[in-house]
Coordinates of C-alpha atoms and ligand atoms in Angstrom, one line a residue:
X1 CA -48.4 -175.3 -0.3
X2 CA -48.0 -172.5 2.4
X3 CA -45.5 -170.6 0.8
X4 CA -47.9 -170.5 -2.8
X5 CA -51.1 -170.1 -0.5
X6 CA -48.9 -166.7 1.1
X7 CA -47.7 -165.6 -1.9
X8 CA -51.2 -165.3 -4.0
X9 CA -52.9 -164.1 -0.4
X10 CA -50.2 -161.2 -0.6
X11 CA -51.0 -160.6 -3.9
X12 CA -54.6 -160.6 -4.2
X13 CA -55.7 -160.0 -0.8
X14 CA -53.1 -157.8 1.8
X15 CA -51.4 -155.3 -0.4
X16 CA -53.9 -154.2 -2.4
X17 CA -56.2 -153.3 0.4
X18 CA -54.4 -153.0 3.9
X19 CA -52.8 -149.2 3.9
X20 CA -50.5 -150.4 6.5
X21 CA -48.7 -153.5 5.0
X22 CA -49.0 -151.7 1.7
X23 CA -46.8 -148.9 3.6
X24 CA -44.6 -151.3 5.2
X25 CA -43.6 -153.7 2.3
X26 CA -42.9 -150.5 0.5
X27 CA -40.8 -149.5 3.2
X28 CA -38.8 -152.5 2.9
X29 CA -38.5 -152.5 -0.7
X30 CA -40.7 -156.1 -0.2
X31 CA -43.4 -157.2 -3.0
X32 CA -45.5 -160.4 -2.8
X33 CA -43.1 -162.1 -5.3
X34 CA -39.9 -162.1 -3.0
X35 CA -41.6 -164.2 -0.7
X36 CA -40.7 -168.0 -2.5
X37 CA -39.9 -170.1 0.3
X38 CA -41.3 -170.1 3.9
X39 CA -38.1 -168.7 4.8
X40 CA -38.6 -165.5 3.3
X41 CA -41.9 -164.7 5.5
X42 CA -38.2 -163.7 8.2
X43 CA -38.1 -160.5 5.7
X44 CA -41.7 -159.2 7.0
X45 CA -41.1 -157.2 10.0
X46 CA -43.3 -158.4 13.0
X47 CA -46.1 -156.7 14.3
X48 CA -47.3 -156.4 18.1
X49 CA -49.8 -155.5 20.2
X50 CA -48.1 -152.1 20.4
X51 CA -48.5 -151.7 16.7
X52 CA -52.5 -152.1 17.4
X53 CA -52.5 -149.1 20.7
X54 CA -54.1 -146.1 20.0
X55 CA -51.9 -143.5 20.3
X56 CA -53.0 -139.5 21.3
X57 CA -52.8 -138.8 17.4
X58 CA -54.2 -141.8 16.2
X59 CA -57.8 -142.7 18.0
X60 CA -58.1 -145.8 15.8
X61 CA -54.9 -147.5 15.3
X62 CA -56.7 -151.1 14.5
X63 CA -58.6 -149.3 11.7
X64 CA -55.1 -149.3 9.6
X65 CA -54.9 -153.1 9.8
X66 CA -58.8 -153.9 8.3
X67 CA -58.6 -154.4 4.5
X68 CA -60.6 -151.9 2.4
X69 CA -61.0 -153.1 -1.1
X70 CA -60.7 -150.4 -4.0
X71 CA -63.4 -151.2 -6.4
X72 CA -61.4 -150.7 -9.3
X73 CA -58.8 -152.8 -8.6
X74 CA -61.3 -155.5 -8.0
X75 CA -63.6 -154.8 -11.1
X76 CA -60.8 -155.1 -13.2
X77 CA -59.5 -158.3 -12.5
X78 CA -60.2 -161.3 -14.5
X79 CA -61.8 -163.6 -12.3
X80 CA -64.0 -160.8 -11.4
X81 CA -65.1 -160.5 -15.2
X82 CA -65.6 -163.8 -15.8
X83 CA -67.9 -164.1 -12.5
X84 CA -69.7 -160.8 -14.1
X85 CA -70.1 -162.5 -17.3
X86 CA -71.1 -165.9 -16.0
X87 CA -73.5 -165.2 -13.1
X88 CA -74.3 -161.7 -13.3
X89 CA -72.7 -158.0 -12.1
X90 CA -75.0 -158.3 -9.3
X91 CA -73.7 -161.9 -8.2
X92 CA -70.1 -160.3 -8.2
X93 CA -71.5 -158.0 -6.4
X94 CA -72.5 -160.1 -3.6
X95 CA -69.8 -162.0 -3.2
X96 CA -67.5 -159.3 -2.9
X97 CA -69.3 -157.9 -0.3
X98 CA -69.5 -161.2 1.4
X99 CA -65.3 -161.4 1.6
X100 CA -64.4 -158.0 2.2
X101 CA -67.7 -156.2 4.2
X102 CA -67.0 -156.3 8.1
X103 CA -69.9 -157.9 9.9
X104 CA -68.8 -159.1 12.9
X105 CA -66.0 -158.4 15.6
X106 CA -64.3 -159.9 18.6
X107 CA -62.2 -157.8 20.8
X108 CA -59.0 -158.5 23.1
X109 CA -60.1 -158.2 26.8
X110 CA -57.0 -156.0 27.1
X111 CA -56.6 -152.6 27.5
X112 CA -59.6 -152.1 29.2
X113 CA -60.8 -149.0 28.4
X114 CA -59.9 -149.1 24.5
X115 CA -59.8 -152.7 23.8
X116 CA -58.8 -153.6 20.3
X117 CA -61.5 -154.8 18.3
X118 CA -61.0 -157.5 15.5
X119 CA -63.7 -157.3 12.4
X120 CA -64.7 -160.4 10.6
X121 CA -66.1 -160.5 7.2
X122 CA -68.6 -163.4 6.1
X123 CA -65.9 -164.8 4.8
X124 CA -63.7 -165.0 8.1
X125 CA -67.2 -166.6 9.9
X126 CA -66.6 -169.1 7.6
X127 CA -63.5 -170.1 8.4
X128 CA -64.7 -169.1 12.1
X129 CA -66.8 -172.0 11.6
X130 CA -64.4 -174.7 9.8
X131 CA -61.8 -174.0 12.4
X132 CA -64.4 -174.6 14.7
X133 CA -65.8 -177.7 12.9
X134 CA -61.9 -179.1 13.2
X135 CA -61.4 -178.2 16.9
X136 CA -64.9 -180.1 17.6
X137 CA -63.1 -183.0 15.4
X138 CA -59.8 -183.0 17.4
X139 CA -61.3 -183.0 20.9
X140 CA -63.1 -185.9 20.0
X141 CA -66.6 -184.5 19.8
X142 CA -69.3 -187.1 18.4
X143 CA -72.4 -185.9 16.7
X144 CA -75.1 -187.5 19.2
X145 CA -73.2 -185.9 22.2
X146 CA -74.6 -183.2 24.0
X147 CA -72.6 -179.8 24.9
X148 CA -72.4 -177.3 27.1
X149 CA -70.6 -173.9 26.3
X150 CA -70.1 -172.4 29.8
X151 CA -67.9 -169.6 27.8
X152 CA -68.8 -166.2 29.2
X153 CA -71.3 -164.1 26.5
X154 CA -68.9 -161.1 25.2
X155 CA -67.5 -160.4 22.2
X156 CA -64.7 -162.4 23.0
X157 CA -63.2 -165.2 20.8
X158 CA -63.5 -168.2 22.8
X159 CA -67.2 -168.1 23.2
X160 CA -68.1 -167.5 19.4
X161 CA -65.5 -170.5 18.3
X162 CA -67.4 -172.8 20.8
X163 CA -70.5 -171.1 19.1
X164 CA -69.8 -171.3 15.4
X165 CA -68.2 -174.3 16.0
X166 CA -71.3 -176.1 17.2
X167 CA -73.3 -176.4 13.7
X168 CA -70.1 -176.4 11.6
X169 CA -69.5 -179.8 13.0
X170 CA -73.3 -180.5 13.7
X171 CA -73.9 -181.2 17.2
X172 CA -75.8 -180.1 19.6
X173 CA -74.1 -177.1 22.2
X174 CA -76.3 -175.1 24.7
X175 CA -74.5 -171.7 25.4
X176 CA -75.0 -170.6 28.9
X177 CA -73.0 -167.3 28.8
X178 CA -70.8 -168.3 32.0
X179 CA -71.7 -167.0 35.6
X180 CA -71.9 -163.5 34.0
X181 CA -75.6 -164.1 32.4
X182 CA -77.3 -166.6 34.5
X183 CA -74.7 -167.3 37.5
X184 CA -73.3 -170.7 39.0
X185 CA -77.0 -171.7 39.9
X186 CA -78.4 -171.2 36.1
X187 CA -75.4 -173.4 35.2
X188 CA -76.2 -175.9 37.0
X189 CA -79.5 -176.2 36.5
X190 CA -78.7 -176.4 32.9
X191 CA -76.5 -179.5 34.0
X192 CA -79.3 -181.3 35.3
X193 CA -81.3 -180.7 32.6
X194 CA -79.3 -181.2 29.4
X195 CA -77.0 -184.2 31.4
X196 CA -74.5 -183.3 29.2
X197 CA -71.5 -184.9 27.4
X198 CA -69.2 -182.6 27.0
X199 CA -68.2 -178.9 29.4
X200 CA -66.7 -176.4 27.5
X201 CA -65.1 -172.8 29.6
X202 CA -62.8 -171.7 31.1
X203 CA -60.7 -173.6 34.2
X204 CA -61.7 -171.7 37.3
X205 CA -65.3 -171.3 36.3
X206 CA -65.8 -174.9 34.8
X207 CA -64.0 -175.9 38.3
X208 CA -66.4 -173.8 40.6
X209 CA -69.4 -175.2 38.7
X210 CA -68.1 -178.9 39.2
X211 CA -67.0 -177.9 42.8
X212 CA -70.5 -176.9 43.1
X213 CA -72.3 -179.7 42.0
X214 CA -70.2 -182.1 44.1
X215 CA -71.4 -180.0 47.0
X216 CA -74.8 -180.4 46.0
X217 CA -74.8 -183.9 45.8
X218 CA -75.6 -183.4 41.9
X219 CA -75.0 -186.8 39.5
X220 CA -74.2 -186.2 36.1
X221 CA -73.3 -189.4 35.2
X222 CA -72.5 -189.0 31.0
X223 CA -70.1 -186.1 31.4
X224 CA -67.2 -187.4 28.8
X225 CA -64.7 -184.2 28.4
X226 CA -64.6 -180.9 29.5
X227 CA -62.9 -178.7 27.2
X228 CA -61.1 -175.9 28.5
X229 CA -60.0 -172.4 26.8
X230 CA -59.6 -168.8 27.4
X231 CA -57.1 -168.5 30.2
X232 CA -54.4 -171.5 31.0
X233 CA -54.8 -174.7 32.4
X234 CA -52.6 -174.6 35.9
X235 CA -50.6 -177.8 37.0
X236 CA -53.2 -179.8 38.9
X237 CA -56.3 -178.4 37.5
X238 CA -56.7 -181.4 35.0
X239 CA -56.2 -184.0 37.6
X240 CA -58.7 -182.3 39.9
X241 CA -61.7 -182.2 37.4
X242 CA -61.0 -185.8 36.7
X243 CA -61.8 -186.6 40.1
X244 CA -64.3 -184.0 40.9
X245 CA -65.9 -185.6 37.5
X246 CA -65.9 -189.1 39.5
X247 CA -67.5 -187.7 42.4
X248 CA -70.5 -186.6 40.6
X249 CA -70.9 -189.9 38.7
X250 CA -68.4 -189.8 35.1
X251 CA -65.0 -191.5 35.9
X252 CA -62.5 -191.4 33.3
X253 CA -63.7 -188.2 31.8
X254 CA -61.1 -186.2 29.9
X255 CA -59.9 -182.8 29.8
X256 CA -58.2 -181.0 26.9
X257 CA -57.3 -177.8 26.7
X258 CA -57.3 -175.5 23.5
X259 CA -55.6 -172.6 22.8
X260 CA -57.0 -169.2 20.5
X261 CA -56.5 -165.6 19.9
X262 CA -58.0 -162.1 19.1
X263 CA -55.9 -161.8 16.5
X264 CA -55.7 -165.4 15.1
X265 CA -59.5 -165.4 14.7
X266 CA -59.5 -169.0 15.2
X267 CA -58.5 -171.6 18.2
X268 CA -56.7 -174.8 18.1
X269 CA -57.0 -177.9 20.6
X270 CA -55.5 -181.0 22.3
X271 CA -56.7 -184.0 20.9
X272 CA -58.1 -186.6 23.9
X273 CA -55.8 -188.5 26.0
X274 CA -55.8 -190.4 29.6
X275 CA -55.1 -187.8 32.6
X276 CA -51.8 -190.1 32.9
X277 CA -50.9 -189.2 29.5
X278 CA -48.7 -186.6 28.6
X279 CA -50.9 -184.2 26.5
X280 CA -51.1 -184.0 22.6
X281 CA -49.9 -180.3 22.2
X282 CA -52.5 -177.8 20.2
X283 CA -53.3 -179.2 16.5
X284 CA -52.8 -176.4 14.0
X285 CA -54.7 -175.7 10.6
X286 CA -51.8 -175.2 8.3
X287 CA -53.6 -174.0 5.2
X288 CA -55.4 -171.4 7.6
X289 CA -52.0 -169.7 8.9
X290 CA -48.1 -170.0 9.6
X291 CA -47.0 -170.6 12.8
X292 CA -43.1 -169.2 13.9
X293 CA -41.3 -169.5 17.1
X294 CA -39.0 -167.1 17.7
X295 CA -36.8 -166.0 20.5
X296 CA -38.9 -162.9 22.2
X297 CA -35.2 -161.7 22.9
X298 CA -33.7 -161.5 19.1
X299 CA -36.7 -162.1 17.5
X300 CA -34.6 -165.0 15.8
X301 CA -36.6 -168.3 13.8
X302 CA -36.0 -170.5 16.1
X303 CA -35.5 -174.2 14.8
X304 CA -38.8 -177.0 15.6
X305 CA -39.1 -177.9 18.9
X306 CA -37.4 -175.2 20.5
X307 CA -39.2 -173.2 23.1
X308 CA -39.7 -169.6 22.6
X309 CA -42.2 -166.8 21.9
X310 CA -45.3 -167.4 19.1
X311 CA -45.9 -165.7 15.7
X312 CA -49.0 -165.8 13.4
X313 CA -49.7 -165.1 9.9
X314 CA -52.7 -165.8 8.9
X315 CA -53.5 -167.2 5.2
X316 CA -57.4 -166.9 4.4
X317 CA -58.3 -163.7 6.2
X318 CA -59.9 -160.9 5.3
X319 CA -60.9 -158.1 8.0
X320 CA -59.0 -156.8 10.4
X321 CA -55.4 -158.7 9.8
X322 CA -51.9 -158.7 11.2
X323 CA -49.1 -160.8 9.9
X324 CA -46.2 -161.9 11.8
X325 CA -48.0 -161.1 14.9
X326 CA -46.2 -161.1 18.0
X327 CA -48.2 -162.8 20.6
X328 CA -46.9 -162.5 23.8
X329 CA -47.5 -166.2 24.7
X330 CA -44.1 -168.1 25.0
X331 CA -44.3 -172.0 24.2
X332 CA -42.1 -174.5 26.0
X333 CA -42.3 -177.3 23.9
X334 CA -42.3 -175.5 20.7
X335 CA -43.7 -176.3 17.3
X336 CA -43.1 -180.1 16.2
X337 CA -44.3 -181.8 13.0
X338 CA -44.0 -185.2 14.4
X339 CA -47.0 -187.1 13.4
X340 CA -49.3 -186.9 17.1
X341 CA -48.9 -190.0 19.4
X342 CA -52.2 -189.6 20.7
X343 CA -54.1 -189.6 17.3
X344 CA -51.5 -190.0 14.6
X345 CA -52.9 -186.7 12.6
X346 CA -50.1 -185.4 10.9
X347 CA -51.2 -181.5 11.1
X348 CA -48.0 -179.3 12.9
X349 CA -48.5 -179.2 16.9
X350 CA -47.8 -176.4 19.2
X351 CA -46.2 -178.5 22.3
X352 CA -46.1 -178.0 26.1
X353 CA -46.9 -174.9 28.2
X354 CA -48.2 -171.5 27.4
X355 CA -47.4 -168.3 29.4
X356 CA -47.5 -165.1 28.6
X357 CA -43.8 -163.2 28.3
X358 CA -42.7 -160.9 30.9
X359 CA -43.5 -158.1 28.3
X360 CA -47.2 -158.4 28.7
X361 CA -46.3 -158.1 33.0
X362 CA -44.6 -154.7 33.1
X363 CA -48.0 -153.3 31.4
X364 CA -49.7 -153.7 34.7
X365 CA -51.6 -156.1 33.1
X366 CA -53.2 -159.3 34.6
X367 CA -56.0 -161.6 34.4
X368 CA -59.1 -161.3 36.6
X369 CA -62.0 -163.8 36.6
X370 CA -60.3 -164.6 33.0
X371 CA -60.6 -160.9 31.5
X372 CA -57.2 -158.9 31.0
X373 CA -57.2 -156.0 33.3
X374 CA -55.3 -152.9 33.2
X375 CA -54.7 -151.5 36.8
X376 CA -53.5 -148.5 36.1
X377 CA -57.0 -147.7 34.4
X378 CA -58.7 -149.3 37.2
X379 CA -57.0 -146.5 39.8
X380 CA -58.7 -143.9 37.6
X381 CA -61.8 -145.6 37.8
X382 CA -61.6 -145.6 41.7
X383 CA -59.6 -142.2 42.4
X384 CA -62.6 -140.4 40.0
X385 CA -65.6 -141.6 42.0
X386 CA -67.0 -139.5 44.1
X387 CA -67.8 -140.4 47.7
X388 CA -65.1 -142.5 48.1
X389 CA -61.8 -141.6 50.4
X390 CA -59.2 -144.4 50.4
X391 CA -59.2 -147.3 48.6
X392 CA -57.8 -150.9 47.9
X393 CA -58.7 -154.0 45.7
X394 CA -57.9 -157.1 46.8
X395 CA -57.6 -160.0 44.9
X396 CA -58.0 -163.9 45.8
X397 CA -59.3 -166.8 45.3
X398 CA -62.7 -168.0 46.6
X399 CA -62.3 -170.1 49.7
X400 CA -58.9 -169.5 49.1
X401 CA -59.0 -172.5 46.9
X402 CA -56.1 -172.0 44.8
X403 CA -58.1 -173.9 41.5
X404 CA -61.6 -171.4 42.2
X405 CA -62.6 -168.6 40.0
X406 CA -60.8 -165.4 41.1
X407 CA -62.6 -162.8 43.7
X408 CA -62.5 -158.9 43.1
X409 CA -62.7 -157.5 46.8
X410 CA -63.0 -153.4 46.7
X411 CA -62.2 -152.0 50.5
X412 CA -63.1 -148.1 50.7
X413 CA -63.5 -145.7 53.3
X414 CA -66.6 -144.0 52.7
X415 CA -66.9 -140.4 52.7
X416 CA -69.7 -137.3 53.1
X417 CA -71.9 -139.6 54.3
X418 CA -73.3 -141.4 51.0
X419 CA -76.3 -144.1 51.2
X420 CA -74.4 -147.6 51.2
X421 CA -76.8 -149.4 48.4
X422 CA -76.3 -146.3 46.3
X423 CA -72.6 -146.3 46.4
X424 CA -71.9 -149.6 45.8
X425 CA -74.6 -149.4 42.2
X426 CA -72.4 -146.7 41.4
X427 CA -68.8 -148.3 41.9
X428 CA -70.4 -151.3 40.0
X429 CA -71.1 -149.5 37.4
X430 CA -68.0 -147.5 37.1
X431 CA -66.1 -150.8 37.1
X432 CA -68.6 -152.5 34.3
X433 CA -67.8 -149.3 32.1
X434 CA -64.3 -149.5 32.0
X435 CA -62.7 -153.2 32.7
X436 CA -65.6 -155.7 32.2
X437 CA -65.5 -156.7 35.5
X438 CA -67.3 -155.4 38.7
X439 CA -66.0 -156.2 42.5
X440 CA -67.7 -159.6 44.0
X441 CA -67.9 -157.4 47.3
X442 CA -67.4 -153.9 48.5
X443 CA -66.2 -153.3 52.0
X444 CA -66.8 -150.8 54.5
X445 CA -64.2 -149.2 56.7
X446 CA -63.4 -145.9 58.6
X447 CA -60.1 -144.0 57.8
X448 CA -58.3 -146.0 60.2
X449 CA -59.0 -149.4 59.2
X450 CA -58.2 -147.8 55.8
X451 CA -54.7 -147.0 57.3
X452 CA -53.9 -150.3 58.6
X453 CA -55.0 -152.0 55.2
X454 CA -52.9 -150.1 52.9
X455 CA -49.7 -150.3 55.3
X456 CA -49.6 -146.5 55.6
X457 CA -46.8 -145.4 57.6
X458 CA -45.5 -149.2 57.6
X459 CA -45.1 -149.4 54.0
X460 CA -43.0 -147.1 51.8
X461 CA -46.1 -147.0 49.8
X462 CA -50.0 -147.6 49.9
X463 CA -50.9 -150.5 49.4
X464 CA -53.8 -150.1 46.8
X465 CA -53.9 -153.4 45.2
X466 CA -52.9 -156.4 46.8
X467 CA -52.8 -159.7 44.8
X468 CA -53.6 -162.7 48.1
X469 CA -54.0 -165.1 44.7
X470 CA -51.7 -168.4 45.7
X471 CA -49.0 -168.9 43.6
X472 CA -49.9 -171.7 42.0
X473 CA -52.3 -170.0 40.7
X474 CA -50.9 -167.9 38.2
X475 CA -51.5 -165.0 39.7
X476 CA -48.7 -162.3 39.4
X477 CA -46.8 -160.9 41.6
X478 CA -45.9 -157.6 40.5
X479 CA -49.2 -156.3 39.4
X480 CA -49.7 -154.2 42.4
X481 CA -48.5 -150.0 41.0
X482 CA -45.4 -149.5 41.1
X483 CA -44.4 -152.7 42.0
X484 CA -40.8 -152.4 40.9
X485 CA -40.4 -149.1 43.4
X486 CA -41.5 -151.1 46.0
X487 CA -39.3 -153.8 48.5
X488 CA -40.1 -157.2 48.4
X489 CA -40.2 -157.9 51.7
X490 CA -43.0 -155.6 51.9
X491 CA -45.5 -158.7 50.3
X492 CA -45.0 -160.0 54.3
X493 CA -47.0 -157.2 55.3
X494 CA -49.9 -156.4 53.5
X495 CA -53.0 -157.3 56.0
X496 CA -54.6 -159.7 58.2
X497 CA -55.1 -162.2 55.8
X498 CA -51.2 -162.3 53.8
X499 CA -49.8 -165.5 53.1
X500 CA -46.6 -163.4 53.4
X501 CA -46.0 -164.6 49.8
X502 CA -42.8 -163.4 48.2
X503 CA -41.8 -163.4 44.3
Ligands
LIG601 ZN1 -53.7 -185.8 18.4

């Protein structure tokens, strides 16, 4: 069923109307017809997030990958006639416009200052929403439950699936837009109010709010599942909802995790299981897209069950769309098609840990309060503003609680004598413009405190960003510039409040 469903989706759907698979298949000497058993897809060379970077003589490298429909080619087709003849020009009209006209668009929280946006079509809402209506199904939502999408408002992918999937499935989900729109106290409050079911966010924020709450003394005694999505769920993190769940009132809730990206335009999830369980693995829509693990070395199929990098093709989209898309995330498990244990659906299930391949790491790249930062354009951001001498960002964890939400600390040494409140509205904003994220705290210091920060003279280099993240966090090591120039041993050294970690 695949291999027909990505044959006619060739056919009708990529080469007519994407200039840059059009190119490429002609490049290869490839047409839709070659492709006759899954097999074949190996033949399409892959595309990565490379592929998708502007470039100084292309400003809009996504634009190649949207499908732009010819009219001809569309008016001449049977179906197309028929449709005219049955319902009306205009009626074709319409619905033509409702697959291929862009509407909507998510957007990778990469690349900060260009990140690459993903348009949807009516068409791709709707299976926006079915994949949504399936995820609600698989983590076990129930139509009189009551949800909370604690997802941060953006134009991200995780909080529109929550969104869309809401009255796909029929239930009833209050968006809070995260700690960005109405802060830990506006969440909770919502808790109190809407008692609900069922949390849906991200780890470290869904963990600071529950953190929160148990510190408050706050019951919330019908909380069922939280479902988690957008960054990955660390060793430990499950366990410790459970029981921060039992403190405010719900023992026995469960966690699931799911799994979605930019590129996929869709997310897939863990089904429900005990926290002593081992968990289901990601349940995939197979008429919506191909999964492939490859090995990120070779770029060799590898065989199921084998762990290794993930590739998507997608089968029903219109858009923006990439096929054989390289996503960075490795899978340890790999892809099995064992019916599940937990739930006995039969769909294919992507098994065991995600992490992102050391590709992704050498970009400078890394996540901050959940958002994919790019350092290197954060330096620019800091070196440009004026008033500002040295600088350094540190990063850590609040309370140092290796589970909390991640805390953006910007130290600078103020010069020419700026007005405090002004400078630190105009870092803000600086940081807002270019990374989505802004510093929880800026902090004061003269030249010499500077000095000691940054290690100068005890380091072979400044230190300008220092990652004080615990391990076990996730949080990498060698995001700090030029991290690969620098010693080790020089991690032991990096302020008063190191943990002297070394990687
Ligand atoms: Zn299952």
């Amino acid at each position: 069923m695949q291999v027909e469903q990505l044959r006619d989706y060739l056919r009708r759907v990529v080469l007519p109307f994407s200039a840059h698979y059009r190119d490429l298949f002609r490049e290869h000497g490839l047409t839709a017809d070659a492709i006759r058993s899954l097999e074949d897809l190996r033949r399409v060379p892959f595309t990565s997030k490379a592929d998708l970077l502007n470039t100084p003589d292309n400003s809009q490298k996504a634009r190649e990958f949207v499908l732009i429909p010819e009219q001809q080619v569309l008016s001449r087709r049977p179906s197309t006639i028929v449709k005219a003849l049955l319902h009306g020009r205009e009626e074709a009209r319409r619905g033509f416009e409702r697959e291929f006209r862009p509407i909507f668009l998510t957007s990778t929280t990469g690349r900060s200052a260009d990140p690459t946006p993903f348009l949807f079509t009516q068409h791709d809402l709707d299976n926006l929403a079915s994949a949504g209506k399936r995820l609600f199904e698989v983590c076990g939502a129930e139509r009189e439950m009551r949800l909370l999408n604690m997802f941060p408002y953006a134009p991200h992918l995780a909080f529109w699936q929550a969104h869309y999937g809401g009255p796909a499935f029929g239930v009833f989900v209050m968006s809070t837009g995260g700690g960005k729109v109405m802060g830990t106290e506006g969440n909770l409050r919502l808790i109190r109010k809407i008692k609900p079911d069922v949390l849906i966010g991200m780890p470290t924020f869904v963990y600071h709010v529950l953190h929160q709450a148990a510190e408050e003394g706050l019951r919330c005694e019908n909380l069922r599942r939280v479902v988690l999505g957008g960054e990955k769920v660390p060793d430990g993190m499950r366990r410790k909802l459970v029981n921060l769940a039992a403190e405010l009132g719900s023992p026995g809730m469960e966690v699931v995790a799911t799994y979605g990206f930019t590129e996929a335009k869709m997310a897939w999830g863990e089904c429900a299981c005990a926290a002593d369980q081992t968990p289901s693995g990601y349940h995939l829509y197979p008429d919506l897209g191909i999964f492939e693990v490859i090995d990120p070395k070779t770029g060799e199929v590898l065989p199921s069950g084998h762990p290794g990098e993930l590739v998507f093709t997608p089968l029903d989209s219109r858009g923006s769309v990439v096929l054989r898309y390289r996503t960075g995330d490795c899978i340890d498990g790999g892809l099995v098609y064992e019916p599940c244990p937990h739930c006995g659906r039969r769909a294919p299930r992507l098994v065991g840990n995600i992490s992102r391949s050391s590709e992704v790491k050498e970009m400078h790249l890394d996540k901050i309060k959940g958002t994919l930062v790019d350092f290197n354009q954060l330096e620019h951001v800091l070196d440009d503003a004026d008033n500002i001498g040295a600088w350094q960002l540190e990063l850590r964890k609040r309370n140092d609680d290796p589970l909390e939400v991640d805390e953006l600390i910007l130290h600078v040494q103020k010069i020419n004598g700026a007005d405090d409140d002004k400078l630190i509205r105009d870092l803000n904003s600086r940081f807002v413009a270019k990374t989505e994220v802004h510093p929880n705290r800026v902090v004061f210091h003269d030249g010499e405190e500077m000095r000691d920060l940054q290690g100068v003279g005890v380091q072979l280099k400044e230190e300008k960003i220092v990652d004080h993240r615990p391990k076990s966090a996730g949080g990498l090591a060698n995001i700090r510039k030029k991290a690969d120039a620098t010693p080790e041993s020089s991690f032991a050294n990096v302020g008063p409040v190191s943990k002297g970690r070394k990687e």
